[in-house]
Short mmCIF file of C-alpha atoms in Angstrom, two decimals:
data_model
loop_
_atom_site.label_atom_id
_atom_site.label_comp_id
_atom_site.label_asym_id
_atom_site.label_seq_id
_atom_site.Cartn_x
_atom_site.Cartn_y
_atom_site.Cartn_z
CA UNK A 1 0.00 0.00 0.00
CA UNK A 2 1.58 3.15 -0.74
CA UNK A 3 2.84 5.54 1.96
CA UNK A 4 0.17 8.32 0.99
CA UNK A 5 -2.76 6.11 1.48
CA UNK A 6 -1.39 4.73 4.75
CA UNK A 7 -0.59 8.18 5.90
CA UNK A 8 -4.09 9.45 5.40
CA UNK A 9 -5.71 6.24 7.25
CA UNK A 10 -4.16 7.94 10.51
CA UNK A 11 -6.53 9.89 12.18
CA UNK A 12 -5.83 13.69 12.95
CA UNK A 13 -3.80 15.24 15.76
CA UNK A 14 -4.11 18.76 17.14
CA UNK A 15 -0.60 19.07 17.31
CA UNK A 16 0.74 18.39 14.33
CA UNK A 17 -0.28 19.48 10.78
CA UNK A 18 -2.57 16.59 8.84
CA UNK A 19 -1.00 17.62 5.44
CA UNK A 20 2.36 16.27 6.29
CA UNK A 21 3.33 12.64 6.36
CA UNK A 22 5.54 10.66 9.57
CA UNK A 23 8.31 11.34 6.88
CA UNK A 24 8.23 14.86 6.39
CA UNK A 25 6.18 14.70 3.06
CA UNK A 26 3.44 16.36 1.50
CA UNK A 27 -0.24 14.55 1.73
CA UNK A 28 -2.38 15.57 -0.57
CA UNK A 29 -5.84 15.51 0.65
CA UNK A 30 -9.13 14.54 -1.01
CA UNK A 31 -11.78 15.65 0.83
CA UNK A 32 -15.30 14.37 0.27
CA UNK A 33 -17.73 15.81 -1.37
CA UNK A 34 -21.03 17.09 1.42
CA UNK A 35 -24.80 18.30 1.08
CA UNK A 36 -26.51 20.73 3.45
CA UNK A 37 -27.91 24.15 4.11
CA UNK A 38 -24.62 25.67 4.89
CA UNK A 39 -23.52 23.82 1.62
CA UNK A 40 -26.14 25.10 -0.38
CA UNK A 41 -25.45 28.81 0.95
CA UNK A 42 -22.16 28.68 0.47
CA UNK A 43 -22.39 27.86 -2.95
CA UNK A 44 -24.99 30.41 -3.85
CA UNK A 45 -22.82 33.03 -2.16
CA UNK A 46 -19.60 31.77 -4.12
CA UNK A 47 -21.82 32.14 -7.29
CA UNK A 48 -22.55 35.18 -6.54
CA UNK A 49 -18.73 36.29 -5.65
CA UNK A 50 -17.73 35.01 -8.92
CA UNK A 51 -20.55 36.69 -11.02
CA UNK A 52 -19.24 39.92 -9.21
CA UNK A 53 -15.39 39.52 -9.80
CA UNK A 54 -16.79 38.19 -13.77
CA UNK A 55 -19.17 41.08 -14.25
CA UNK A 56 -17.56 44.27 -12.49
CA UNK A 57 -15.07 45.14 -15.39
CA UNK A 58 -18.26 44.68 -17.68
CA UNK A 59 -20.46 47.39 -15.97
CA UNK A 60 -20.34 50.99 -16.93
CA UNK A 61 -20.69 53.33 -14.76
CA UNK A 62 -20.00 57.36 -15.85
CA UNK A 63 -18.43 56.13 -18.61
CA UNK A 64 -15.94 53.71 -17.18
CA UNK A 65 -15.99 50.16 -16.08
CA UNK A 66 -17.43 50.25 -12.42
CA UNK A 67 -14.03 49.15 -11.31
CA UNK A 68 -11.12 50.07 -13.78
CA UNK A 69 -7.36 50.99 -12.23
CA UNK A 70 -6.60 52.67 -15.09
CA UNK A 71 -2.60 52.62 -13.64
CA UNK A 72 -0.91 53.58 -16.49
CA UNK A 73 -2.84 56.63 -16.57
CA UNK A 74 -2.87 57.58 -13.28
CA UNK A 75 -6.93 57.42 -12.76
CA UNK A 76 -8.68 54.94 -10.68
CA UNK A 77 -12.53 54.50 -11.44
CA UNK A 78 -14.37 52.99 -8.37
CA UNK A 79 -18.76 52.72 -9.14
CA UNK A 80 -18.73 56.20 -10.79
CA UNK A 81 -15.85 58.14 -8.11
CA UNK A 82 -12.75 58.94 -10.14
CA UNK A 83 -9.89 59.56 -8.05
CA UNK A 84 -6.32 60.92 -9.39
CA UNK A 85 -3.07 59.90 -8.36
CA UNK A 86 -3.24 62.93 -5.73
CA UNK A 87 -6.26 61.20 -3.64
CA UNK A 88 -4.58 57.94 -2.96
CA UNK A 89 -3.89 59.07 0.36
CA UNK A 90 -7.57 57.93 0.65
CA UNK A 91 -6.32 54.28 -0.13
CA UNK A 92 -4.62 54.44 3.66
CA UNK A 93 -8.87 54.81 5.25
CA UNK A 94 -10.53 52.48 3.11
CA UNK A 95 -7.79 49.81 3.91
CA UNK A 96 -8.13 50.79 7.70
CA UNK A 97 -11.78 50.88 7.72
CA UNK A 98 -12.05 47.09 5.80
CA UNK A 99 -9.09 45.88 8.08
CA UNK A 100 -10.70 46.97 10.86
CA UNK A 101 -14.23 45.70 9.22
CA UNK A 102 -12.46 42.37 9.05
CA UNK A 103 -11.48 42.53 12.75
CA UNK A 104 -15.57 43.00 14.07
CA UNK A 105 -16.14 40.14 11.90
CA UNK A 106 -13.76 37.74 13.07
CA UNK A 107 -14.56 38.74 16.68
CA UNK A 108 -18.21 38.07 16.05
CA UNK A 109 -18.15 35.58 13.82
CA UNK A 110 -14.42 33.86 13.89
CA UNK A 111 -13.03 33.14 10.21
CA UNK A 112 -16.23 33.20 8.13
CA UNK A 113 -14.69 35.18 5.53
CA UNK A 114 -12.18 32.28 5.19
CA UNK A 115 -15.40 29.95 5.20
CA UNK A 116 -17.54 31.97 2.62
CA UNK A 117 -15.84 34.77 0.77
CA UNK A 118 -11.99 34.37 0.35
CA UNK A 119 -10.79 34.39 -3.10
CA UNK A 120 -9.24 31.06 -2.05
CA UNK A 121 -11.90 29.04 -0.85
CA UNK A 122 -14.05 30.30 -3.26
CA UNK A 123 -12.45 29.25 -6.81
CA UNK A 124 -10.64 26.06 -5.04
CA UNK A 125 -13.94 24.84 -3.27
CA UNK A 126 -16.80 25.72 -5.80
CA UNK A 127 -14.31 25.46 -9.05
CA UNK A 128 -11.44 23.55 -9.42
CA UNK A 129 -12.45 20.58 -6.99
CA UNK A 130 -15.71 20.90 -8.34
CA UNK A 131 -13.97 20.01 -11.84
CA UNK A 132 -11.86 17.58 -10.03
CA UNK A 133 -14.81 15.65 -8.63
CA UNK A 134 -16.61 15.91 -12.08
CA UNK A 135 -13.82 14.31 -14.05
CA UNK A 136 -12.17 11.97 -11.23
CA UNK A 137 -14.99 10.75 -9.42
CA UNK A 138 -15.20 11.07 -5.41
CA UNK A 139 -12.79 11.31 -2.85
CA UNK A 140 -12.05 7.36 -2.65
CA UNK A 141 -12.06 6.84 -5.98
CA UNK A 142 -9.48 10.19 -6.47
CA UNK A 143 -7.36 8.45 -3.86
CA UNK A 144 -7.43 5.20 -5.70
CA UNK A 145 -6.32 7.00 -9.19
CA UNK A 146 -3.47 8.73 -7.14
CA UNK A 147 -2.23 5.08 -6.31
CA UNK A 148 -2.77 3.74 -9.58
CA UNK A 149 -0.19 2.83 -12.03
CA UNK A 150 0.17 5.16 -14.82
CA UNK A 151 -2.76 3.79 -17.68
CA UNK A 152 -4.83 4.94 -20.45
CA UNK A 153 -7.43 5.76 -18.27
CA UNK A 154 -5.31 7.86 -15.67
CA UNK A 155 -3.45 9.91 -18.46
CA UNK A 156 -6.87 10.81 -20.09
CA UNK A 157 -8.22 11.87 -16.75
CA UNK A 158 -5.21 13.60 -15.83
CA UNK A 159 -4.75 15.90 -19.04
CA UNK A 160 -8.25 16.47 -19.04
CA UNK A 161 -8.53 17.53 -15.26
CA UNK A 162 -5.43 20.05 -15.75
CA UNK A 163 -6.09 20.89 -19.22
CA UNK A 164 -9.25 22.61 -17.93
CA UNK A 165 -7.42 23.93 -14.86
CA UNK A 166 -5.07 25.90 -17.13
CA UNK A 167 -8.01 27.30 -19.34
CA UNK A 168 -9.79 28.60 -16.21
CA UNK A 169 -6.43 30.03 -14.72
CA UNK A 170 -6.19 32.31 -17.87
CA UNK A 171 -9.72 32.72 -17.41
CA UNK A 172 -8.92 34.40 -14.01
CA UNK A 173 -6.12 35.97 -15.03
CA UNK A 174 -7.60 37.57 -17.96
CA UNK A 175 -10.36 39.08 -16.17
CA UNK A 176 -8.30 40.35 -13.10
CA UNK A 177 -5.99 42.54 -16.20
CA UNK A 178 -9.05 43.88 -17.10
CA UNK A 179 -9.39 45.75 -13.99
CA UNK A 180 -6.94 47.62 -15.38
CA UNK A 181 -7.02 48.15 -18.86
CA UNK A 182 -10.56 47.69 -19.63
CA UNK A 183 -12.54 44.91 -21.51
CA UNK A 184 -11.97 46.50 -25.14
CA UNK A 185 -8.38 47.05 -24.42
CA UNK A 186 -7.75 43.77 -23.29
CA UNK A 187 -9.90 42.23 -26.39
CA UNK A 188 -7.51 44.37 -28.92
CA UNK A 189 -4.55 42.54 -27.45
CA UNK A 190 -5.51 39.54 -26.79
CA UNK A 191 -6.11 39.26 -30.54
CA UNK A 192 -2.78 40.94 -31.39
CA UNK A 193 0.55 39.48 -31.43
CA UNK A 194 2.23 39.17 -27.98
CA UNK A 195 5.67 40.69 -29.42
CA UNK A 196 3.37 43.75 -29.22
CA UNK A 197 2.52 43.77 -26.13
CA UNK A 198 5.15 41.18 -24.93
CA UNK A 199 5.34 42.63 -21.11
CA UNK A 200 1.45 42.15 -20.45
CA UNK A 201 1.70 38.95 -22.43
CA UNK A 202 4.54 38.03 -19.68
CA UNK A 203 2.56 39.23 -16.78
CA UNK A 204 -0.69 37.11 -17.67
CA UNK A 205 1.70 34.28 -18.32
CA UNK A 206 2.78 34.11 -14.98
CA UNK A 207 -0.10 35.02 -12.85
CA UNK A 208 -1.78 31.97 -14.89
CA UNK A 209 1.01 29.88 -13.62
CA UNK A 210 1.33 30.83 -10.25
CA UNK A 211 -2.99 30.68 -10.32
CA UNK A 212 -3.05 27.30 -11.95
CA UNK A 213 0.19 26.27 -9.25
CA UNK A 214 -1.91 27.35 -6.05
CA UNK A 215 -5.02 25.58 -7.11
CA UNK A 216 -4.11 22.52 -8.75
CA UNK A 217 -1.39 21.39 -6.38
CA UNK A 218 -0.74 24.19 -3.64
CA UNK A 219 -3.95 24.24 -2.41
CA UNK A 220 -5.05 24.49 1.37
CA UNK A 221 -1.16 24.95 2.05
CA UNK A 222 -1.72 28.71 1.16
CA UNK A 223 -3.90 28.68 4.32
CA UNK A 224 -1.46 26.81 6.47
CA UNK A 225 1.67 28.05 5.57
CA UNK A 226 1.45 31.24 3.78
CA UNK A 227 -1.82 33.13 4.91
CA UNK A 228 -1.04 34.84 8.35
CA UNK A 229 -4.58 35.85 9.01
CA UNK A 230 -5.44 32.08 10.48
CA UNK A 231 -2.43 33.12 13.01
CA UNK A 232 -4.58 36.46 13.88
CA UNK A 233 -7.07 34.82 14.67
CA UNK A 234 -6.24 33.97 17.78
CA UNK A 235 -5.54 37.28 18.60
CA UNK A 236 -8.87 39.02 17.70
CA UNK A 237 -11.42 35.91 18.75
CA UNK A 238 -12.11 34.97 22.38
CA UNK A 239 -14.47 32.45 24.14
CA UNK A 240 -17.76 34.52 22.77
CA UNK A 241 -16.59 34.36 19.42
CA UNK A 242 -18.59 32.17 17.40
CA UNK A 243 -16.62 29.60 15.75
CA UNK A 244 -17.40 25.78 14.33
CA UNK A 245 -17.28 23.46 17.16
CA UNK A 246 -17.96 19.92 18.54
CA UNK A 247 -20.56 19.69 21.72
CA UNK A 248 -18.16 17.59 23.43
CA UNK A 249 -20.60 16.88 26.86
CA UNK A 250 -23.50 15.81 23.98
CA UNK A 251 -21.17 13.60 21.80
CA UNK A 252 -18.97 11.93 24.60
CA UNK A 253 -18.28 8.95 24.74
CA UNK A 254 -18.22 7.83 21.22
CA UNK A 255 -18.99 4.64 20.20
CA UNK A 256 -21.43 2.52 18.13
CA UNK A 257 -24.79 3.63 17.55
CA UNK A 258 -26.39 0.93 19.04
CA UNK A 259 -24.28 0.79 22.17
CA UNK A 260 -25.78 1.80 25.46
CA UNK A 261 -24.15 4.84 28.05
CA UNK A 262 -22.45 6.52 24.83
CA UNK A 263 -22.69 9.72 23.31
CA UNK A 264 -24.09 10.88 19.98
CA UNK A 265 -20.86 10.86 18.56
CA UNK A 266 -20.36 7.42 16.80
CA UNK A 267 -16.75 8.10 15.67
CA UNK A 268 -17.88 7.61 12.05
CA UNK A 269 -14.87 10.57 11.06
CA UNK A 270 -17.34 12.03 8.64
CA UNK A 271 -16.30 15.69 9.38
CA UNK A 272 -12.66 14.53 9.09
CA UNK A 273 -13.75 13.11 5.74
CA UNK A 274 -15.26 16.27 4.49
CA UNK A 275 -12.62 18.94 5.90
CA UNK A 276 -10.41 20.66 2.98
CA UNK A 277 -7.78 21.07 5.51
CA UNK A 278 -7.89 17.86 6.97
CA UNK A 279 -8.62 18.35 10.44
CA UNK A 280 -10.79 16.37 13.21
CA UNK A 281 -13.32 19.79 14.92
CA UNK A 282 -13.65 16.98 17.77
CA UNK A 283 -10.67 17.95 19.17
CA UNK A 284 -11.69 21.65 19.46
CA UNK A 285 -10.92 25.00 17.62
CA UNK A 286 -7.58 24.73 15.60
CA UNK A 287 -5.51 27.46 13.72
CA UNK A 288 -5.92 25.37 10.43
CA UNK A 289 -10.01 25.49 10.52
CA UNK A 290 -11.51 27.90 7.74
CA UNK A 291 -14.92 28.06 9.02
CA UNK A 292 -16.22 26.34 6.08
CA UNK A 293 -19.42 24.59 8.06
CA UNK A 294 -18.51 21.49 5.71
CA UNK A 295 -19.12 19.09 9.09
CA UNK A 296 -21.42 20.59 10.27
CA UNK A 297 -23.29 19.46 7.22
CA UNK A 298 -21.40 15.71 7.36
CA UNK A 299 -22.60 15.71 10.94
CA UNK A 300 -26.28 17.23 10.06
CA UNK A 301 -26.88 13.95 7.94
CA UNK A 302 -25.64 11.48 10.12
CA UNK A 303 -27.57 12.73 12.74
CA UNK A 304 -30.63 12.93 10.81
CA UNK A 305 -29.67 9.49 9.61
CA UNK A 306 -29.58 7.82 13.57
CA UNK A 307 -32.79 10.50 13.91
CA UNK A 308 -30.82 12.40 16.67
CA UNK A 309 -30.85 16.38 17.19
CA UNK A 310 -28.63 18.40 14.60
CA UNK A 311 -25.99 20.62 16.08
CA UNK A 312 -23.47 17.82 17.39
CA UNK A 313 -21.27 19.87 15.03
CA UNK A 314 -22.11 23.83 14.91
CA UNK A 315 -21.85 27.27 15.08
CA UNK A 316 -21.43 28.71 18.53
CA UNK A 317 -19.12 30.06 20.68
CA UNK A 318 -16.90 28.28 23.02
CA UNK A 319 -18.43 29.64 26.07
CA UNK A 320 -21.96 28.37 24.51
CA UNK A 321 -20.68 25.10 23.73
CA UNK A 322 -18.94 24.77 27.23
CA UNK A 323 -22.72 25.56 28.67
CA UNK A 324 -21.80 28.53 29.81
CA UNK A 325 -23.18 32.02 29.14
CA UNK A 326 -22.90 33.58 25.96
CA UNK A 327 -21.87 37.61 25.84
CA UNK A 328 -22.67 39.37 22.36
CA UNK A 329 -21.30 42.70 23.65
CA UNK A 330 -17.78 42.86 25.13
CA UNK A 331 -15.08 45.31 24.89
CA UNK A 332 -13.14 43.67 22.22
CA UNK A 333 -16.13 44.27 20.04
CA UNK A 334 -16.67 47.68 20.97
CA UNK A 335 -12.97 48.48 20.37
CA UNK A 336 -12.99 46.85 16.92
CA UNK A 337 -16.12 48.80 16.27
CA UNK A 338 -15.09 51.88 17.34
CA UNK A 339 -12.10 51.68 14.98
CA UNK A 340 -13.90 50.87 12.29
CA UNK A 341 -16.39 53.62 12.58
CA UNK A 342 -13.32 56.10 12.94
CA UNK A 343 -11.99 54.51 9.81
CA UNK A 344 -15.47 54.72 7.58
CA UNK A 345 -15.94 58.40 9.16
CA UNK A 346 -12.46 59.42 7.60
CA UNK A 347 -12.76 58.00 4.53
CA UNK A 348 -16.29 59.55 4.34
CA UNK A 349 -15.36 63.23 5.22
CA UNK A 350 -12.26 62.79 3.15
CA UNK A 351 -14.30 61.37 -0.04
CA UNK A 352 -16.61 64.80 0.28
CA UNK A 353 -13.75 67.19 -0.37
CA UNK A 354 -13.49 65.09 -3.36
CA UNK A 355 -12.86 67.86 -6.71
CA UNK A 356 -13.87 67.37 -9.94
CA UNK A 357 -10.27 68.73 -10.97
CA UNK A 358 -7.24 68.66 -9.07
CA UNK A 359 -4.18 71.55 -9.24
CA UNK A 360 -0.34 70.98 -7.88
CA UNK A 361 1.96 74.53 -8.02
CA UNK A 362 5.67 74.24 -7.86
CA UNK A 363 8.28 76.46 -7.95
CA UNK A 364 10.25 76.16 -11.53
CA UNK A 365 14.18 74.96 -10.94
CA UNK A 366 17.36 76.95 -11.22
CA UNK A 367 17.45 80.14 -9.29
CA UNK A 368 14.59 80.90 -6.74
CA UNK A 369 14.08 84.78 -7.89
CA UNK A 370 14.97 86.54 -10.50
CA UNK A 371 15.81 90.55 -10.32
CA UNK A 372 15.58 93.15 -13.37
CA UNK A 373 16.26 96.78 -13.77
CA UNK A 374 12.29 97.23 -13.24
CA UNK A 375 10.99 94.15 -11.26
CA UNK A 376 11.83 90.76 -8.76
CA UNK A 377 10.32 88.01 -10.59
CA UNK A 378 9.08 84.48 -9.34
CA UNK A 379 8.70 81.62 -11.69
CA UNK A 380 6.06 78.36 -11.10
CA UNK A 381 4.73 75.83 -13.03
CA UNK A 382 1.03 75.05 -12.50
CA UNK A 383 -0.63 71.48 -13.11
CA UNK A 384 -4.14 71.23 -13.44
CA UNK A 385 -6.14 67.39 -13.59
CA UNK A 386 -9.63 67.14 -15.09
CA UNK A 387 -10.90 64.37 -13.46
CA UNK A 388 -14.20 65.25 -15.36
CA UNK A 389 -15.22 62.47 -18.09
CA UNK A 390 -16.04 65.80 -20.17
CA UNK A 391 -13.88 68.47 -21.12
CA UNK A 392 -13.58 71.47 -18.25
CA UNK A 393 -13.00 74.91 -18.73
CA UNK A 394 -10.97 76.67 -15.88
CA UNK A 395 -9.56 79.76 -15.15
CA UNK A 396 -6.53 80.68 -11.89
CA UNK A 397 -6.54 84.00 -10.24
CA UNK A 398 -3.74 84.81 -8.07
CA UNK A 399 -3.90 86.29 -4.99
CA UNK A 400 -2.20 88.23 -2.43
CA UNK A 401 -3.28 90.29 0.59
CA UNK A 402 -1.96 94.09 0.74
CA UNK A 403 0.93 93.44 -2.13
CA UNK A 404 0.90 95.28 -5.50
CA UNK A 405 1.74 92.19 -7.96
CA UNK A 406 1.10 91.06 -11.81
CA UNK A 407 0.39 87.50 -12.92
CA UNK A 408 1.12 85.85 -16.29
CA UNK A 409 0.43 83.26 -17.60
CA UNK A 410 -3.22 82.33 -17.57
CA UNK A 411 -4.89 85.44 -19.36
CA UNK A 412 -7.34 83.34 -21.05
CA UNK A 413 -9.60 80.14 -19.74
CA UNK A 414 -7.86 77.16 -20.04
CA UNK A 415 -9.44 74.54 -21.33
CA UNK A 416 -8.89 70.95 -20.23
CA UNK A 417 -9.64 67.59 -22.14
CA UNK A 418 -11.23 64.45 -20.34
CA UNK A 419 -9.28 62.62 -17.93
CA UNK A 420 -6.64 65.16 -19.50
CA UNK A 421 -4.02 67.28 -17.66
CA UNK A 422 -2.56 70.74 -18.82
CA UNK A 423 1.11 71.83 -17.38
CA UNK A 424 1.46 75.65 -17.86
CA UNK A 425 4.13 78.31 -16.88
CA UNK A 426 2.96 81.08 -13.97
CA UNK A 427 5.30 84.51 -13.65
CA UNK A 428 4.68 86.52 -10.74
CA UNK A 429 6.85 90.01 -10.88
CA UNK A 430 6.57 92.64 -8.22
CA UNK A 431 8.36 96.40 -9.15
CA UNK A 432 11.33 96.73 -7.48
CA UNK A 433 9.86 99.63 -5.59
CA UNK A 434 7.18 98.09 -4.53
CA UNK A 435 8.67 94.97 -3.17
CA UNK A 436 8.77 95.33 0.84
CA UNK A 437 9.83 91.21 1.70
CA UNK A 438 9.09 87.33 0.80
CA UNK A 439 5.21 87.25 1.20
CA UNK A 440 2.36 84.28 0.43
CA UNK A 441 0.47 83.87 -2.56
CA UNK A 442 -2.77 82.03 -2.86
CA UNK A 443 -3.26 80.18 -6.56
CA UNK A 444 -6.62 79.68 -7.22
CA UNK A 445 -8.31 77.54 -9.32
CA UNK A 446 -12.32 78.26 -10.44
CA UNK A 447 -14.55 76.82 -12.89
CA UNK A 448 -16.21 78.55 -15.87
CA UNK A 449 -18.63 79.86 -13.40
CA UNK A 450 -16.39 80.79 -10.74
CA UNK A 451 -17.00 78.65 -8.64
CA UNK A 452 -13.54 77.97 -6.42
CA UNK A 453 -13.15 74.52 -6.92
CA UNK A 454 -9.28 74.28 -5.34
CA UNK A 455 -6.44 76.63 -3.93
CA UNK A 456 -3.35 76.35 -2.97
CA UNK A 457 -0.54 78.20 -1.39
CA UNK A 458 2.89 79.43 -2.80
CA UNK A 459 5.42 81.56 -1.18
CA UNK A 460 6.93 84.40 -3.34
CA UNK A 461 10.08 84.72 -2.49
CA UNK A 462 13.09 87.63 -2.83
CA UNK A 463 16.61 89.32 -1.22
CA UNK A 464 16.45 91.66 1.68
CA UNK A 465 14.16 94.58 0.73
CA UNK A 466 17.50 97.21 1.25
CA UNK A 467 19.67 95.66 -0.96
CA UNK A 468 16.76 96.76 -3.69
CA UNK A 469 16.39 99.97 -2.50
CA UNK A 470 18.86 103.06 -4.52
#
């Protein structure tokens, strides 16, 4: 019998990892295939995860895809918001507030985002083992075909399995490039030749292979070795959290179903069957448990099978399946929450003072000042964004409290194409005479009805007023 299959007759321990053999080698797990209403949830929500991720670069919104990173041009499209290059200091709130969002749901709810929504579970669970089971059969016939010579049968099944594993990797990466260079973009060079385009040829090369690598042999070993968020866990849940867990005073002792003084549990290792990491829940709450509810739903029909109570496997909290009382509010929570309120607030204020154009004003290089027979002259270039899907007509006044100044530069409107940016030169000159010390200037930018829409502040700058002065 070969090592594998002997290695994955031995039950489970909590203290070592299931996924690794007595000799130090990989074991590649098969888990079986389950029915249920977590099941049936969990699909429907992965369907609808996957329509999203298919259908977002699809959607217009304003004009643009309702989620295009248009990178190389600086502009990010998010459902009809169009921020430049100059907002991404939003990016630091919105990661706060859904880091922070993250941490009041694994408090309240443990890893169900592992469970239901990760990218990972999602494609591996409802896709490519879906595939797997389609073409392979179940989990003991899988396990079989891994121990089977090398046949007809196993080659056809083989090719076939990761044939379609590599067309739905360039599936995925595919549509993850066009979140940033738009359907019709990608389209034009996807049917033009690569040496054209040879760099994002490259790039969806290798994000194919490293896509088709995780899910066709990595697997649940991103969650146990690389993903440090199963490690955090333990940090952000505590005894009110509610996890998956085993009702050990219901199910203990196990034995046979027909024996007499035992528990519910009959040891049938159904949930160890089912689990895509390979643990036993029986012997509690273990860093390598995605909250996946897949025995819970193994358990679910062998109980309904004996026609005993559901919920030898569920969701609860430790405290609750201890006996003990359950707390919803604690101060974990209301620290979590209160940090993720801060972070949505933030990011909401911040999003307001959103422009439809954006201006930056710096000083031009070589010499700071420059000095005439007539005038001190400063020199600035201006750069004004239209983050406007339609053309913008602006015009920039400069201003100055209680100093005698002229401005060229910007005589006439300037007129600014979509998405486009203009660069233009701005002189300030102050007579000689009139010139009485450094002093700020406000640059500000209006619309074509006058309407302020951004200012900002330079500092014109000069020598000591005396050495100017006959």
């Amino acid at each position: 019998m070969p090592t594998a299959t002997k290695a994955r007759k031995r039950k489970p321990i909590r203290e070592s990892v299931t996924t690794i053999n007595d000799d130090g080698s990989r074991l590649f797990l098969h888990p079986a295939d389950v029915s249920g209403r977590f099941t049936l949830w969990r699909r429907l929500s992965a369907a609808l995860l996957i329509g999203i991720y298919v259908l977002l670069p699809w959607i217009p919104i304003n004009g643009y895809p309702a989620v295009f990173l248009d990178v190389m041009n600086r502009r990010f499209h998010l459902f009809g918001l169009t921020f430049a290059a100059q907002d991404l200091w939003l990016a630091f709130f919105f990661i706060t507030g859904v880091g922070f969002s993250l941490y009041v749901v694994t408090a309240l709810f443990g890893r169900l985002w592992c469970g239901w929504a990760c990218p990972q579970t999602v494609f591996l669970e409802h896709v490519y083992r879906r595939v797997e089971r389609w073409i392979e059969g179940d989990h003991m016939k899988r396990r079989k075909l891994d121990a089977h010579e090398w046949d007809t049968e196993k080659i056809i099944k083989r090719v076939t399995k990761h044939g379609i594993f590599i067309f739905i990797s360039l599936l995925i990466a595919h549509i993850f490039l066009a979140y940033f260079i738009s359907i019709p973009q990608l389209y034009s060079w996807m049917t033009s030749s690569p040496t054209e385009h040879w760099s994002v040829f490259l790039f969806v090369f290798i994000a194919s292979a490293i896509i088709y690598f995780n899910f066709s042999w990595f697997r649940e070993q991103l969650c146990l070795v690389i993903c440090p968020y199963g490690r955090l866990q333990s940090a952000l849940i505590d005894d009110d959290s509610i996890v998956i867990g085993y009702d050990e005073k219901r199910g203990e002792p196990r034995g046979p179903a027909k024996q007499e003084g035992i528990g519910d549990c009959i040891d049938c290792m159904r949930c160890v069957q089912v689990c895509p990491t390979g643990i036993d829940i029986r012997q509690g709450l273990q860093i390598e448990c995605i909250g996946c509810s897949n025995c819970i739903d193994a358990c679910d029909t062998i109980m309904d099978k004996l026609e005993r109570p559901r919920g030898l496997v569920r969701y609860d909290s430790l405290n609750g399946l201890a006996g003990k009382r359950k707390r919803i509010l604690r101060p974990r929570l209301f620290l979590y929450g209160a940090l993720m309120l801060l972070g949505a607030t933030a990011m909401t204020l911040s999003a307001m003072q959103l422009r439809s154009a954006s201006m930056n004003v710096v000083r031009m290089t070589g010499a700071p000042y420059f000095i005439t027979e007539e005038s001190l002259r400063n020199q600035y270039l201006v750069r004004v964004i239209n983050k406007e899907n339609s053309p913008q007509s602006f015009t920039v006044q400069v201003v100055a409290d209680d100093q005698s100044f002229t401005a060229q530069g910007f005589d006439e409107p300037l007129i600014v194409e979509p998405m486009g940016e203009e660069v233009r030169p701005l002189v300030i000159s102050v007579s000689r005479d009139g010139y009485n010390g450094k002093f700020p200037v406000a640059i500000n930018l209006m619309n074509d009805t006058d309407e302020l829409i951004i200012s900002r502040e330079a500092e014109f700058l000069g020598p000591d007023p005396k050495r100017l002065k006959p």
